[in-house]
XYZ file of C-alpha atoms in Angstrom:
553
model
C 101.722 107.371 70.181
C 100.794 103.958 72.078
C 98.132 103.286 69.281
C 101.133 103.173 66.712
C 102.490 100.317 68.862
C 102.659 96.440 68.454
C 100.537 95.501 71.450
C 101.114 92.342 73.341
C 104.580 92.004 71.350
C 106.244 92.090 74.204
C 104.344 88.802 76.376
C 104.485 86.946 73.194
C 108.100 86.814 71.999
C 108.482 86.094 75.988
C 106.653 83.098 75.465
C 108.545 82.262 72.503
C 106.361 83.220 69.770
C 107.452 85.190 66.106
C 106.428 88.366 66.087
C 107.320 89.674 62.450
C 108.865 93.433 62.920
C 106.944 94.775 65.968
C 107.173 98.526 66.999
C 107.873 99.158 69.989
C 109.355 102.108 72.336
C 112.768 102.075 73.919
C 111.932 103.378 77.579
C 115.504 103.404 78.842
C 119.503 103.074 77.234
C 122.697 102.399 79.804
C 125.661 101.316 78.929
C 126.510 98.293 81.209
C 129.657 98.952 83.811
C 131.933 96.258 84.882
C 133.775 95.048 88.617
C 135.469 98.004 88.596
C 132.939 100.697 87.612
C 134.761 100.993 84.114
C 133.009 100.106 80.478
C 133.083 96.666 79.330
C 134.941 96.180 76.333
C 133.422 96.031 73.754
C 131.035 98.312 74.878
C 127.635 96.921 75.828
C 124.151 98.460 76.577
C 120.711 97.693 78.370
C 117.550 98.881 76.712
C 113.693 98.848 78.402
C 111.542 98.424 75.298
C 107.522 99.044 75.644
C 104.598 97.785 73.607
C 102.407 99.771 75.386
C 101.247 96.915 77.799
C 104.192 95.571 78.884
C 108.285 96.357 79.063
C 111.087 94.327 79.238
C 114.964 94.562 79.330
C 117.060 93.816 76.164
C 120.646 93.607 75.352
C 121.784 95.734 72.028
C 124.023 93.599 70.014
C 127.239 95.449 69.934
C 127.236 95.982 66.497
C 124.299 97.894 66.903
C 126.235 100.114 69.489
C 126.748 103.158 66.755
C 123.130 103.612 67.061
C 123.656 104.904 70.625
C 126.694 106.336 69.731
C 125.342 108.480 66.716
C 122.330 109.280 69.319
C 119.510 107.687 67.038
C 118.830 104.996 69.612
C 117.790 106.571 72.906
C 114.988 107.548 75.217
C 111.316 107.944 74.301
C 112.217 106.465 70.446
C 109.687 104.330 68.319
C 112.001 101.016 66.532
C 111.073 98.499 64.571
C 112.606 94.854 65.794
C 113.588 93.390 62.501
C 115.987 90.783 64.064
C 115.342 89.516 68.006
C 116.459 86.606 70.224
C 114.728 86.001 73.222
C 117.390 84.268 75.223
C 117.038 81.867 78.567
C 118.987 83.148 81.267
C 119.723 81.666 84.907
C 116.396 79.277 83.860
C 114.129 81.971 83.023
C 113.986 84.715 80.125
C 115.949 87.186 80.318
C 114.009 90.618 80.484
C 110.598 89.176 81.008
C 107.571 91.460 80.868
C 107.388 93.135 84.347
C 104.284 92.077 86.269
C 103.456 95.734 87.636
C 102.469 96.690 83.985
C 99.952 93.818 84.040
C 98.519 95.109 86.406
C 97.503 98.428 84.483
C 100.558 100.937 85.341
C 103.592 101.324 83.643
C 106.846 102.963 84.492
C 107.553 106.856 84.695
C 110.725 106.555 82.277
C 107.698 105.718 79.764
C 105.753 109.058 80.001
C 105.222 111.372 77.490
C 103.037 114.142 76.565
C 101.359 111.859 73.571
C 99.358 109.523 75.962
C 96.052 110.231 76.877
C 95.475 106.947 79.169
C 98.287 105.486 81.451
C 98.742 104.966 85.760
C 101.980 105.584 87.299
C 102.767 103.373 90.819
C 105.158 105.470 92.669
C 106.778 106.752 96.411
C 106.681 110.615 97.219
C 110.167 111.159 98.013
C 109.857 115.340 98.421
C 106.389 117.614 98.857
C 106.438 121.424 98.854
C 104.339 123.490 100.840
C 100.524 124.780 99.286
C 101.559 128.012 97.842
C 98.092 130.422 96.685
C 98.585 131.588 92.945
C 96.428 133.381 90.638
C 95.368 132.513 87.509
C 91.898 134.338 85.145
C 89.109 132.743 87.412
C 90.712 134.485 90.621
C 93.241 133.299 93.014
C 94.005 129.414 93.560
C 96.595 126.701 95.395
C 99.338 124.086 94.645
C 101.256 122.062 95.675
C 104.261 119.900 94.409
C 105.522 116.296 95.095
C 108.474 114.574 93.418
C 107.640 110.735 92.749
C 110.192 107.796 92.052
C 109.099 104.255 90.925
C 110.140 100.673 91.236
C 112.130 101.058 87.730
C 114.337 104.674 89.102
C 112.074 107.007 87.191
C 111.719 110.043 88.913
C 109.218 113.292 87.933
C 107.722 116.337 89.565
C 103.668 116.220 89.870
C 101.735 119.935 90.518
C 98.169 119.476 92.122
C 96.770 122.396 91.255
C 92.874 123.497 92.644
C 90.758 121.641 93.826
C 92.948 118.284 93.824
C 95.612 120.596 95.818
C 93.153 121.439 98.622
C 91.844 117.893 98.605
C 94.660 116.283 99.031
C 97.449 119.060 100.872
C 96.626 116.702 104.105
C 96.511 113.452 103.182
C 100.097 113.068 101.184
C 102.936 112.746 103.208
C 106.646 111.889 101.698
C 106.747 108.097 102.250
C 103.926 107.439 100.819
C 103.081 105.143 98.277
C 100.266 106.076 95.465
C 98.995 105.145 92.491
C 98.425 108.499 89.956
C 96.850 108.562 86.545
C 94.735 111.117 84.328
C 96.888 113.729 84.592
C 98.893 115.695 82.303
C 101.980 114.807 80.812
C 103.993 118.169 79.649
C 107.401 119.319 79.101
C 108.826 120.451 82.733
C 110.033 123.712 83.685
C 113.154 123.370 84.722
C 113.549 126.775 87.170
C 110.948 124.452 89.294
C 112.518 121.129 89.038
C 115.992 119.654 89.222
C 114.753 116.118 88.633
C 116.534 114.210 85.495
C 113.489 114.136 83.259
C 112.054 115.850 80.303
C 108.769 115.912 81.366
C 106.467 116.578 84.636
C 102.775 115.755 85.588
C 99.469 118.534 86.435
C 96.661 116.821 88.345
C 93.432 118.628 88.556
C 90.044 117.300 90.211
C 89.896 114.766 87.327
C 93.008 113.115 88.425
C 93.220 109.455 89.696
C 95.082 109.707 93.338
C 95.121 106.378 95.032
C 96.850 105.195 98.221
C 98.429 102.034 97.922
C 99.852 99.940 100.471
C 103.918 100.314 100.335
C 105.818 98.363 97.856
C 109.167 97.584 98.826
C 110.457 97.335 95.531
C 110.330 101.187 95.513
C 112.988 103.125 97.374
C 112.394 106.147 99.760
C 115.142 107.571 97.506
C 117.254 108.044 94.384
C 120.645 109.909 94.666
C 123.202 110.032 91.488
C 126.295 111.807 93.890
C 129.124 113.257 92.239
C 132.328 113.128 94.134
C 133.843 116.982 94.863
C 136.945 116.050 93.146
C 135.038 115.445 90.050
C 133.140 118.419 89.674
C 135.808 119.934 86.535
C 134.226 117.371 84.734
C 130.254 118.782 84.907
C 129.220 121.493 82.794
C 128.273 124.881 84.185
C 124.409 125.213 85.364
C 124.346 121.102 85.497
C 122.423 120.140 88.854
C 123.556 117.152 90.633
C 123.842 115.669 93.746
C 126.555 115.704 96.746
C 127.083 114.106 99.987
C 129.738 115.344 102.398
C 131.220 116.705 105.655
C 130.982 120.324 107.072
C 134.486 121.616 106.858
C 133.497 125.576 107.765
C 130.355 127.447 107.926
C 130.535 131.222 107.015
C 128.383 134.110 108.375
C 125.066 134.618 107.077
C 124.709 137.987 104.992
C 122.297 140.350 104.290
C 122.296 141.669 100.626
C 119.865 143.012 98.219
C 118.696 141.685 95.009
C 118.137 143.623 91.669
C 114.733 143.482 92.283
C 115.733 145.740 95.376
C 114.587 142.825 98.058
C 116.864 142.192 100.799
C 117.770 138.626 100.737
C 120.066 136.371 103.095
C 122.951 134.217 101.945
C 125.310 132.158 103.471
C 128.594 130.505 101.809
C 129.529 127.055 103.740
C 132.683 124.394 102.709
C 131.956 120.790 102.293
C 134.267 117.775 102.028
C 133.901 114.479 100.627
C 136.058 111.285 100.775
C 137.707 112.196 97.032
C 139.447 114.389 99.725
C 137.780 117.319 97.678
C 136.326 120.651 98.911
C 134.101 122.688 97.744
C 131.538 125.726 98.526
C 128.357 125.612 99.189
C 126.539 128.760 98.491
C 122.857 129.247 100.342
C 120.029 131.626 99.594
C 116.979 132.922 102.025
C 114.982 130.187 104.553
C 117.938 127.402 104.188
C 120.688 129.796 104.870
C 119.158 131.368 107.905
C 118.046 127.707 109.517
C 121.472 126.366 108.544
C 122.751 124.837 111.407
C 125.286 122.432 110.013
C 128.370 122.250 112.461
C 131.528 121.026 111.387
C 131.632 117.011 111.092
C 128.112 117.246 110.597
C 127.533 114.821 107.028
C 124.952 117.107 104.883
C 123.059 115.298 101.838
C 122.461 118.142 99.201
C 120.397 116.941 96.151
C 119.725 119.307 93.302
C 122.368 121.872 93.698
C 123.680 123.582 90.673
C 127.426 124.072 89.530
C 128.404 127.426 89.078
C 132.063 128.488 87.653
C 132.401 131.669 90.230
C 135.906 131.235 91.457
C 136.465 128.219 89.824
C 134.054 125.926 90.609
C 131.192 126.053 93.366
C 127.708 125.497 94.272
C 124.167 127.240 94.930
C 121.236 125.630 96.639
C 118.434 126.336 94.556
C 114.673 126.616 95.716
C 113.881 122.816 94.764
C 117.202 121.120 96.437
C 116.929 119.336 98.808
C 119.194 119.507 101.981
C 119.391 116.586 104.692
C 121.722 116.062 107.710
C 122.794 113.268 108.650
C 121.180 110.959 106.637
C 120.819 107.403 107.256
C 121.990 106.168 103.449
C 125.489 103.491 103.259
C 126.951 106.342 101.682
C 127.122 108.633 104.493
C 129.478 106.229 107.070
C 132.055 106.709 104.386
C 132.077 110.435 104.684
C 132.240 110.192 108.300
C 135.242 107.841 108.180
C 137.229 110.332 105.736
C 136.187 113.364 107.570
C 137.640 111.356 111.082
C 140.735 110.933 109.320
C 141.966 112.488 106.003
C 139.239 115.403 106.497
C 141.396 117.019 109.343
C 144.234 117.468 107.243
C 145.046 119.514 103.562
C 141.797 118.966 101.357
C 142.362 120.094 97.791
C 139.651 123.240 97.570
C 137.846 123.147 93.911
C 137.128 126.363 94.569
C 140.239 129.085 93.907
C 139.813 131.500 96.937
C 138.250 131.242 100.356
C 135.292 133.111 101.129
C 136.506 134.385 104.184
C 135.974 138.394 104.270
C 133.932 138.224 100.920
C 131.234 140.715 101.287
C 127.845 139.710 100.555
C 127.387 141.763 97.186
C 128.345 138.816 94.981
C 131.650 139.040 92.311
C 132.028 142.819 92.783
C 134.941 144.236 90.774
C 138.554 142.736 89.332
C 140.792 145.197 91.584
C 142.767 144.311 94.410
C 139.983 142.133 95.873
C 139.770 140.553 92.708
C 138.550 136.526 93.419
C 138.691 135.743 89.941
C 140.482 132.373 89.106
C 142.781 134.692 86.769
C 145.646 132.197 84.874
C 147.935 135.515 85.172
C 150.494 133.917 82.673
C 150.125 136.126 79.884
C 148.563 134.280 76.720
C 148.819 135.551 73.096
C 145.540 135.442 71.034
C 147.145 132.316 68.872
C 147.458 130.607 72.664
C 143.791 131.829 73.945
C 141.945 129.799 70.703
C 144.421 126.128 71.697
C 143.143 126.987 75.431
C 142.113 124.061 77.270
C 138.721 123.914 79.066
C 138.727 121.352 80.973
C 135.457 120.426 81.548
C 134.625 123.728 82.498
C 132.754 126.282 80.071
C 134.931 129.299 81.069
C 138.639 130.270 82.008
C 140.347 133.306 82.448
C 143.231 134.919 81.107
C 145.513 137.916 80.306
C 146.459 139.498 77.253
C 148.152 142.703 76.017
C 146.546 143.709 73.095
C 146.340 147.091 70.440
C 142.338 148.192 69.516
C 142.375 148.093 65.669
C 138.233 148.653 65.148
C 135.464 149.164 66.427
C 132.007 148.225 65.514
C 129.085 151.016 65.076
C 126.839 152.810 63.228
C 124.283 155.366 63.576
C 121.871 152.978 62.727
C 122.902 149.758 64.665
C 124.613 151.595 67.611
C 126.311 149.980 70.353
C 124.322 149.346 73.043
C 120.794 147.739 73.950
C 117.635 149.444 75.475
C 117.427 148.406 79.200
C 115.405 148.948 82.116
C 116.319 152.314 84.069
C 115.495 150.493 87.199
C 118.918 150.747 89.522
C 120.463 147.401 89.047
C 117.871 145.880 86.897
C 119.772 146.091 83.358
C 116.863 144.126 81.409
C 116.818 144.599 77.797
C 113.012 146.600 77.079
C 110.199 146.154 74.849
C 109.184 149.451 72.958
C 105.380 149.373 73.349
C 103.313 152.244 71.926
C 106.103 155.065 72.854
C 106.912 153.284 76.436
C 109.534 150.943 77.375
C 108.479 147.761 79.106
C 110.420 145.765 81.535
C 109.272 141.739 81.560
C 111.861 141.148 84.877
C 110.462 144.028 87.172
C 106.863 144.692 85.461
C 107.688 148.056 85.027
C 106.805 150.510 82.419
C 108.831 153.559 81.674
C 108.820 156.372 79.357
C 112.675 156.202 78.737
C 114.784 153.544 78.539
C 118.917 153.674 79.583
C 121.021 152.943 76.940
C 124.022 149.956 78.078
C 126.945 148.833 75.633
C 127.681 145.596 74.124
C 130.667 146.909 72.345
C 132.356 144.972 69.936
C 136.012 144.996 68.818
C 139.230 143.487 67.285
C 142.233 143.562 69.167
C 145.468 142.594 67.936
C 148.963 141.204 69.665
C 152.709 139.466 68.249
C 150.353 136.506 67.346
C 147.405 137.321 65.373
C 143.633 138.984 66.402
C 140.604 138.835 67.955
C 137.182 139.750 68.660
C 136.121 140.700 71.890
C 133.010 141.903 73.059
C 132.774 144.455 76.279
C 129.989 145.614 77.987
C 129.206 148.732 80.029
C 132.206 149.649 81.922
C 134.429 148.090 79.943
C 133.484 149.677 77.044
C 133.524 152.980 78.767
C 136.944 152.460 79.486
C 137.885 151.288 75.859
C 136.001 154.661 74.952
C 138.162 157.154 76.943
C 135.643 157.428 79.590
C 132.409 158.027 77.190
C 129.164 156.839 78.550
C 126.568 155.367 76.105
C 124.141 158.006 77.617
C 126.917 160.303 76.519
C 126.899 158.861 72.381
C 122.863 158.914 72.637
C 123.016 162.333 73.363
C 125.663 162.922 71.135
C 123.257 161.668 68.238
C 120.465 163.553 69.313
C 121.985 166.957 68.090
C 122.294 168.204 64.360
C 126.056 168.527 64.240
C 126.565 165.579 67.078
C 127.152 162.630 64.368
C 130.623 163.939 63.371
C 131.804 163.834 67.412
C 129.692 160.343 67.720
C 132.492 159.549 64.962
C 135.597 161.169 66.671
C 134.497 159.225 69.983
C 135.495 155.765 67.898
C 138.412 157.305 66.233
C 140.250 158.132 69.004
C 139.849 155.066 71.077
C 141.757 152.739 67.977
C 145.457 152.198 67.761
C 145.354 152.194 71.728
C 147.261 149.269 73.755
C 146.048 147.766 76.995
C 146.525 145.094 79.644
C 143.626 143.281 78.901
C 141.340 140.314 81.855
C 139.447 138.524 79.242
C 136.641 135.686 80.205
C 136.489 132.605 77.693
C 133.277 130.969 77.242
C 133.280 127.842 75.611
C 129.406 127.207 73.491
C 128.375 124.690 70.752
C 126.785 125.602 67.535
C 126.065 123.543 64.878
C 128.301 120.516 66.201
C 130.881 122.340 66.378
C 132.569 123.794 69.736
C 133.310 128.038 69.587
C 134.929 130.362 72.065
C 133.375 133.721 72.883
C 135.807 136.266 74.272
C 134.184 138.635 77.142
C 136.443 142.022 78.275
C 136.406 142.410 81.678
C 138.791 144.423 82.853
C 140.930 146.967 81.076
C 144.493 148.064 82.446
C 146.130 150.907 81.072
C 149.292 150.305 79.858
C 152.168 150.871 82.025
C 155.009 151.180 79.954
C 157.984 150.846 82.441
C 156.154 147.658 83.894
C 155.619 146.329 80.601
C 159.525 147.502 79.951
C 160.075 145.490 82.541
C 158.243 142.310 81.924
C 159.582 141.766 78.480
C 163.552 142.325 79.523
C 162.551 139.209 81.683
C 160.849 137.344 79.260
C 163.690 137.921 77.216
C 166.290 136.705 79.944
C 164.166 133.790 80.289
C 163.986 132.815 76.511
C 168.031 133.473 76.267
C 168.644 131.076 79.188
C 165.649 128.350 78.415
């Protein structure tokens, strides 16, 4: 891609000379922020450009802004500069060519996996342990480091081989280095919470220099949300916190589907948006927490989760710090010395306190659920606000008017017998194959995804229910049960009853909203998950109220 460029562009329109339409890359887009942390208005934005050699910073002339806006200006794009001004600012340039790339590297916002030649100068801010894996020549090591440069790039680098044995000992986070002839791919995020696209593998080719420490590059790069904030974030988003201990709960042994026994441990954290939230912990950092109350914990990389509301989980790549010595932290310590010892809004609906260490577990009277119990119609549930968050809860008493099946596209999916495991199978040669345990098996159990159309005062929906659910919807029939069922000559005819007899029925109905995009525009998926029978002198009840309360509204 750098061949395509307009090399040198970049030095000469510094120096005042006409380049006629150069192409160069835009490296980086933000949208400047005034005193106050707001917009400007109108709206104005900062773009790095590249021509390969060197970068510089431009401003976007605002009626240019709908480029951003309509998301055809932005990071790693090729442009053509039809129209430029290279403008004199405070006496010198404005967005001269940065002298690190004339000096051979260039920054790690300008990666990509189209460059075959390029050095990156950057600090290791994170490095994992040397972890053996094995691959077709036998069994070999790796290693991890995250790296962050002069410019706020930030991006994960594997040494893998012999460059992880070579250098497991002589990298320390701190360290400054300059890295090149590697490979640029896309990054797999289960291994990286770092905000970039991309990540680096170095083999025994790779270019690994020390450098003596720059200190335009910081020893860190934190983006922290505040806890009162967090409605705003999407589910599975990772970010970064920074807060005080308000409670620690007990660690807990539980068992995974993969049948390993695994420790957790749920802990509260307060910030100065005089916000709490939990904090949930998994293996090695939940048994060495040792975070007493007051304590100020950094935690970078943790990802938002909607159980009960809105919460937390440490993953394997955060990073958790105590104490540490950042501005940030003094004003954390101030809050928790005075607002933090008294009511702190909890973003999270129910305390963990007494939870057992199985996870959700079911919707009866333990139910933790952030359940809006004020009955909605269907008409209600499709005006339902989100707010910011890609699932709510609700009730609804609804009538089953159909039922989706057929012999031929039955209700349910193949999955893994394996207790617990519930992963859909691959048929392979008469077996069933499971690609989450590794097992093969010469059966497979069958599990519903049932869907339906329910019906209330307001209009209909489709919901979709799953196992239990559906066994409930079905008057107690299992899908084992209906595979049987269609496994005997005259079975098809009580396959068909099974359906039947389940329509026309009315329940008390705990329905999950999910909230997905598709094709630009926004649709809500409607999950059963619990399904009350309907009792009618409670329900004979409810609506003689709701009546008295309509009369005298």
């Amino acid at each position: 891609m750098s061949s395509q460029l307009t090399h040198g562009a970049v030095e000469a329109m510094h120096k005042g000379q006409q380049i006629r339409t150069p192409l160069v890359q835009v490296i980086d887009v933000k949208k400047i922020l005034g005193p106050n942390g707001q917009a400007t208005s109108p709206e104005r934005y900062r773009l790095v450009i590249s021509d390969g050699i060197h970068f510089q910073q431009a401003m976007l002339a605002t009626q240019l802004n709908e480029l951003v806006n309509d998301g055809k200006l932005q990071p790693k794009c090729i442009v053509r500069l039809n129209e430029y001004i290279c403008n004199t600012v405070h006496g010198r340039r404005f967005g001269g060519p940065s002298p690190s790339l004339a000096e051979g590297t260039m920054p790690i916002k300008g990666l990509n996996p189209y460059q075959n030649r390029w050095t990156i100068k950057a600090r290791i801010t994170h490095k994992s342990d040397m972890r053996p894996f094995n691959n077709a020549r036998g069994q070999s090591f790796l290693f991890s480091v995250d790296l962050l440069d002069a410019f706020g790039g930030e991006i994960r680098c594997t040494f893998f081989g012999e460059a992880a044995t070579q250098w497991n000992d002589q990298i320390e986070a701190g360290q400054v280095f300059l890295i090149g002839r590697g490979s640029v791919k896309y990054a797999n995020k289960r291994f990286s919470t770092l905000k970039n696209d991309y990540e680096i593998s170095l083999d025994k080719n790779a270019l690994i220099q020390p450098t003596e420490d720059d200190p335009s590059i910081p020893f860190y790069k934190f983006n922290f949300v505040d806890i009162a904030d967090l409605g705003g974030h999407a589910k599975d988003e990772t970010i970064d916190i920074l807060g005080a201990v308000l409670e620690s709960g007990a660690i807990q042994d539980i068992r995974t589907q993969a049948g390993n026994e695994l420790q957790k441990r749920v802990v509260k954290v307060g910030d100065s948006s005089n916000a709490q939230v939990e904090v949930t912990l998994w293996g090695e950092q939940a048994a060495q927490w040792s975070g007493d109350r007051g304590l100020v914990v950094l935690f970078k990389g943790v990802k938002i989760s909607d159980y009960n509301q809105r919460s937390l989980t440490v993953l394997r790549t955060s990073k958790l710090e105590f104490e540490p010595r950042i501005p940030e932290a003094d004003r954390v310590r101030e809050w928790f010395e005075t607002a933090g010892q008294g009511e702190v809004a909890s973003m999270s609906r129910n305390d963990f306190k007494g939870r057992g260490g199985g996870g959700e577990g079911g919707f009866g009277g333990g139910d933790k659920r952030p359940w809006d119990e004020t009955r909605k119609s269907f008409a209600a549930v499709k005006q339902v606000a989100f707010g910011g968050q890609e699932s709510v809860y609700f009730s609804v008493r609804a009538t089953v008017t159909e039922i989706k099946h057929s012999r031929d596209h039955p209700p349910w999916y193949e999955a893994c017998p394996t207790e617990k495991c519930n992963k859909k199978v691959t048929s392979v040669g008469g077996a069933y194959h499971c690609t989450k345990c590794g097992a093969t098996h010469d059966h497979y159990k069958p599990r519903y995804v049932l869907s339906l159309n329910a019906n209330d005062h307001s209009g209909s929906s489709w919901l979709t229910c799953f196992n239990d659910t559906a066994s409930d919807v079905l008057n107690g029939t299992t899908a084992d049960d209906l595979l049987e069922m269609l496994s005997r000559p005259q079975g098809e005819s009580q396959y068909e009853d099974v359906f039947q007899k389940a329509l026309f029925k009315s329940y008390n109905l705990r329905v999950r909203a999910t909230q997905s995009e598709y094709e630009g525009e926004n649709k809500v998926k409607l999950s059963v998950v619990k399904v009350i029978p309907m009792d009618y002198a409670k329900e004979s009840k409810f609506l003689i109220n709701s009546i008295a309360k309509y009369i005298t509204a």
